Short mmCIF file of C-alpha atoms in Angstrom, two decimals:
data_model
loop_
_atom_site.label_atom_id
_atom_site.label_comp_id
_atom_site.label_asym_id
_atom_site.label_seq_id
_atom_site.Cartn_x
_atom_site.Cartn_y
_atom_site.Cartn_z
CA UNK H 1 -23.34 -22.91 27.28
CA UNK H 2 -21.24 -22.18 25.04
CA UNK H 3 -22.33 -19.43 22.13
CA UNK H 4 -24.24 -19.94 19.12
CA UNK H 5 -21.84 -19.90 16.10
CA UNK H 6 -23.58 -16.67 14.90
CA UNK H 7 -21.94 -14.93 17.97
CA UNK H 8 -18.53 -15.95 17.32
CA UNK H 9 -16.30 -13.71 15.92
CA UNK H 10 -14.02 -15.72 14.17
CA UNK H 11 -10.36 -14.51 13.19
CA UNK H 12 -9.43 -14.46 8.91
CA UNK H 13 -6.76 -17.50 8.17
CA UNK H 14 -5.67 -19.00 5.05
CA UNK H 15 -5.29 -16.21 1.79
CA UNK H 16 -6.94 -13.50 2.98
CA UNK H 17 -4.84 -13.73 6.14
CA UNK H 18 -1.62 -13.38 4.63
CA UNK H 19 -2.93 -10.66 1.92
CA UNK H 20 -3.82 -9.00 5.26
CA UNK H 21 0.20 -9.25 6.10
CA UNK H 22 1.32 -8.27 3.12
CA UNK H 23 -1.15 -5.40 2.22
CA UNK H 24 0.11 -3.90 5.48
CA UNK H 25 3.90 -3.74 4.75
CA UNK H 26 2.93 -2.07 1.72
CA UNK H 27 0.73 0.30 4.26
CA UNK H 28 3.73 0.62 6.42
CA UNK H 29 6.13 1.33 3.64
CA UNK H 30 3.36 3.97 2.27
CA UNK H 31 3.01 5.69 5.81
CA UNK H 32 7.11 6.29 5.61
CA UNK H 33 6.78 8.23 2.47
CA UNK H 34 4.12 9.85 4.28
CA UNK H 35 5.89 11.35 7.37
CA UNK H 36 9.32 12.22 5.13
CA UNK H 37 6.75 14.32 2.58
CA UNK H 38 5.22 15.82 5.27
CA UNK H 39 8.38 17.17 6.76
CA UNK H 40 9.48 18.55 3.06
CA UNK H 41 5.25 20.77 3.18
CA UNK H 42 6.61 22.32 6.12
CA UNK H 43 10.04 22.76 4.89
CA UNK H 44 8.75 24.53 1.28
CA UNK H 45 6.08 26.51 3.44
CA UNK H 46 8.50 27.59 6.02
CA UNK H 47 11.12 28.43 3.13
CA UNK H 48 8.23 30.10 1.31
CA UNK H 49 6.99 32.29 4.35
CA UNK H 50 10.74 33.68 5.52
CA UNK H 51 12.38 33.34 1.19
CA UNK H 52 13.47 37.13 1.76
CA UNK H 53 15.34 37.03 5.06
CA UNK H 54 16.76 33.83 3.64
CA UNK H 55 17.44 34.62 0.60
CA UNK H 56 19.43 38.30 1.94
CA UNK H 57 21.33 35.90 4.32
CA UNK H 58 22.28 33.44 2.18
CA UNK H 59 23.50 36.61 -0.23
CA UNK H 60 26.07 37.57 3.02
CA UNK H 61 27.33 34.01 4.04
CA UNK H 62 28.29 33.23 0.21
CA UNK H 63 29.77 36.71 -0.09
CA UNK H 64 31.66 36.71 3.04
CA UNK H 65 32.97 32.91 2.16
CA UNK H 66 34.01 34.66 -0.74
CA UNK H 67 35.77 37.14 1.05
CA UNK H 68 37.36 35.15 3.11
CA UNK H 69 38.34 32.34 0.44
CA UNK H 70 40.53 35.82 -1.15
CA UNK H 71 38.24 34.87 -4.52
CA UNK H 72 34.98 33.61 -5.44
CA UNK H 73 33.43 30.39 -4.38
CA UNK H 74 33.12 27.99 -7.00
CA UNK H 75 29.71 27.96 -8.91
CA UNK H 76 30.30 24.09 -9.89
CA UNK H 77 29.34 23.28 -6.23
CA UNK H 78 26.49 21.18 -6.23
CA UNK H 79 25.23 22.56 -2.65
CA UNK H 80 25.73 26.27 -4.37
CA UNK H 81 24.25 25.39 -7.71
CA UNK H 82 21.40 23.52 -5.86
CA UNK H 83 20.72 26.70 -3.22
CA UNK H 84 20.82 29.21 -6.53
CA UNK H 85 18.03 26.83 -8.19
CA UNK H 86 15.92 26.99 -4.83
CA UNK H 87 16.54 31.11 -5.04
CA UNK H 88 15.68 31.59 -8.40
CA UNK H 89 11.73 30.13 -7.58
CA UNK H 90 9.34 33.04 -6.68
CA UNK H 91 7.04 32.60 -3.11
CA UNK H 92 4.01 31.80 -5.35
CA UNK H 93 5.77 28.83 -7.44
CA UNK H 94 7.15 27.93 -3.79
CA UNK H 95 3.34 27.96 -2.05
CA UNK H 96 2.21 25.89 -5.47
CA UNK H 97 4.80 23.28 -5.14
CA UNK H 98 3.98 22.72 -1.31
CA UNK H 99 0.40 22.71 -1.96
CA UNK H 100 0.75 20.23 -4.69
CA UNK H 101 2.79 18.22 -2.68
CA UNK H 102 0.38 18.53 0.36
CA UNK H 103 -2.62 17.03 -1.65
CA UNK H 104 -0.03 13.97 -2.95
CA UNK H 105 0.58 13.50 0.88
CA UNK H 106 -3.41 13.61 1.78
CA UNK H 107 -3.81 11.08 -1.18
CA UNK H 108 -0.98 8.96 0.11
CA UNK H 109 -2.71 9.20 3.88
CA UNK H 110 -5.99 7.92 2.31
CA UNK H 111 -4.03 4.81 0.31
CA UNK H 112 -2.52 4.35 3.37
CA UNK H 113 -5.70 4.22 5.97
CA UNK H 114 -7.12 1.60 3.19
CA UNK H 115 -4.48 -0.37 2.58
CA UNK H 116 -4.23 -1.47 6.54
CA UNK H 117 -7.38 -2.25 6.36
CA UNK H 118 -7.48 -3.95 3.16
CA UNK H 119 -9.72 -2.25 1.18
CA UNK H 120 -10.48 -3.01 -2.13
CA UNK H 121 -10.95 0.86 -3.47
CA UNK H 122 -6.60 1.57 -1.83
CA UNK H 123 -5.91 -1.75 -3.86
CA UNK H 124 -7.13 0.42 -7.33
CA UNK H 125 -5.86 3.56 -5.74
CA UNK H 126 -2.21 2.34 -4.47
CA UNK H 127 -2.15 0.68 -8.07
CA UNK H 128 -2.76 3.68 -10.18
CA UNK H 129 -0.66 5.60 -8.24
CA UNK H 130 2.27 3.28 -8.36
CA UNK H 131 1.65 3.09 -11.86
CA UNK H 132 1.86 6.73 -12.89
CA UNK H 133 5.18 7.09 -10.89
CA UNK H 134 7.23 3.98 -12.80
CA UNK H 135 7.37 5.86 -16.02
CA UNK H 136 9.53 9.30 -14.19
CA UNK H 137 11.17 6.30 -12.01
CA UNK H 138 12.68 4.69 -15.55
CA UNK H 139 13.61 8.10 -17.13
CA UNK H 140 15.45 8.70 -13.76
CA UNK H 141 17.14 6.01 -14.18
CA UNK H 142 17.93 6.50 -18.09
CA UNK H 143 19.62 9.97 -16.43
CA UNK H 144 21.39 8.26 -13.80
CA UNK H 145 21.54 4.65 -12.04
CA UNK H 146 21.80 4.37 -8.68
CA UNK H 147 21.06 1.29 -6.00
CA UNK H 148 18.41 3.81 -4.40
CA UNK H 149 16.70 4.85 -7.73
CA UNK H 150 16.93 0.48 -8.65
CA UNK H 151 15.55 -0.69 -5.49
CA UNK H 152 12.75 2.16 -5.82
CA UNK H 153 11.30 0.98 -9.51
CA UNK H 154 11.92 -2.95 -8.07
CA UNK H 155 9.30 -2.71 -5.47
CA UNK H 156 7.11 -0.70 -6.87
CA UNK H 157 7.17 -2.61 -10.21
CA UNK H 158 6.59 -6.04 -7.21
CA UNK H 159 3.39 -4.41 -5.53
CA UNK H 160 2.00 -3.82 -9.09
CA UNK H 161 2.32 -7.26 -9.96
CA UNK H 162 1.41 -8.59 -7.15
CA UNK H 163 -1.89 -6.67 -6.75
CA UNK H 164 -2.96 -7.36 -10.62
CA UNK H 165 -2.05 -11.01 -9.90
CA UNK H 166 -2.57 -11.51 -6.63
CA UNK H 167 -6.29 -9.22 -6.09
CA UNK H 168 -7.16 -10.03 -9.46
CA UNK H 169 -7.80 -5.96 -10.17
CA UNK H 170 -9.57 -4.82 -12.91
CA UNK H 171 -10.47 -8.47 -14.06
CA UNK H 172 -7.47 -10.26 -14.16
CA UNK H 173 -7.86 -13.44 -12.85
CA UNK H 174 -12.01 -13.31 -12.61
CA UNK H 175 -12.17 -10.15 -11.34
CA UNK H 176 -13.44 -9.11 -7.99
CA UNK H 177 -16.20 -12.34 -7.89
CA UNK H 178 -13.16 -14.31 -7.92
CA UNK H 179 -11.32 -12.96 -5.19
CA UNK H 180 -14.73 -13.20 -3.18
CA UNK H 181 -15.06 -16.70 -3.83
CA UNK H 182 -11.35 -17.39 -2.45
CA UNK H 183 -11.98 -15.13 0.58
CA UNK H 184 -15.46 -16.63 1.14
CA UNK H 185 -13.17 -20.05 1.09
CA UNK H 186 -10.90 -19.46 3.54
CA UNK H 187 -13.35 -17.89 6.11
CA UNK H 188 -16.18 -18.77 8.67
CA UNK H 189 -16.56 -22.21 9.85
CA UNK H 190 -16.39 -24.30 7.16
CA UNK H 191 -12.38 -24.26 6.51
CA UNK H 192 -11.99 -24.72 10.09
CA UNK H 193 -14.32 -27.75 9.87
CA UNK H 194 -12.44 -28.68 7.27
CA UNK H 195 -9.08 -28.29 8.93
CA UNK H 196 -10.09 -30.16 12.17
CA UNK H 197 -9.60 -34.02 12.37
CA UNK H 198 -12.15 -36.34 12.99
CA UNK H 199 -13.38 -37.52 16.66
CA UNK H 200 -12.56 -40.46 18.25
CA UNK H 201 -15.45 -42.78 17.22
CA UNK H 202 -17.72 -44.09 19.36
CA UNK H 203 -17.91 -47.39 21.48
CA UNK H 204 -19.52 -50.34 20.27
CA UNK H 205 -22.78 -50.88 22.65
CA UNK H 206 -21.71 -53.88 24.73
CA UNK H 207 -23.03 -57.22 23.39
CA UNK H 208 -26.45 -58.65 25.31
#
């Protein structure tokens, strides 16, 4: 005997299924950021913990290079400039930066999990977090245009537009109520019944 309809768990389909795929693509992109930032957080804390020893080693290596080359190493080198700037930060400042980045990474973890399971609060969180980054990305582009910066800005703008328009955030296009109506229209038994062709007609009764 087949189970009752109420006992059957139907998979999502239609618009909700498409939205689930898109949200999970965004979640995967956020997960990549989480991995990169987690490595960076570990590196910052490790550097802060051994800053004094690394500073001595850096000074010694730089002195040896200067002696081996018969003159001072050019301070215009990008690597030397970046290392000099890094070692100017105090240990306290490094720990503060690492802690702030760890908090942001934790926020991205929460955002990633919420997007993967299509939670509406995660959509709002993603919109706000991404929207805060856009002005900084525009400022970075004004300073120097690179392909990576352009791609990052375009992707973030696409995410903002998708969440705002397709998921009707902040009351756009009817807001959450309209979004629930669309979801209910494409889930459950009614859409399956609408998509199922009618069965063959019953044969006419034989004439007496």
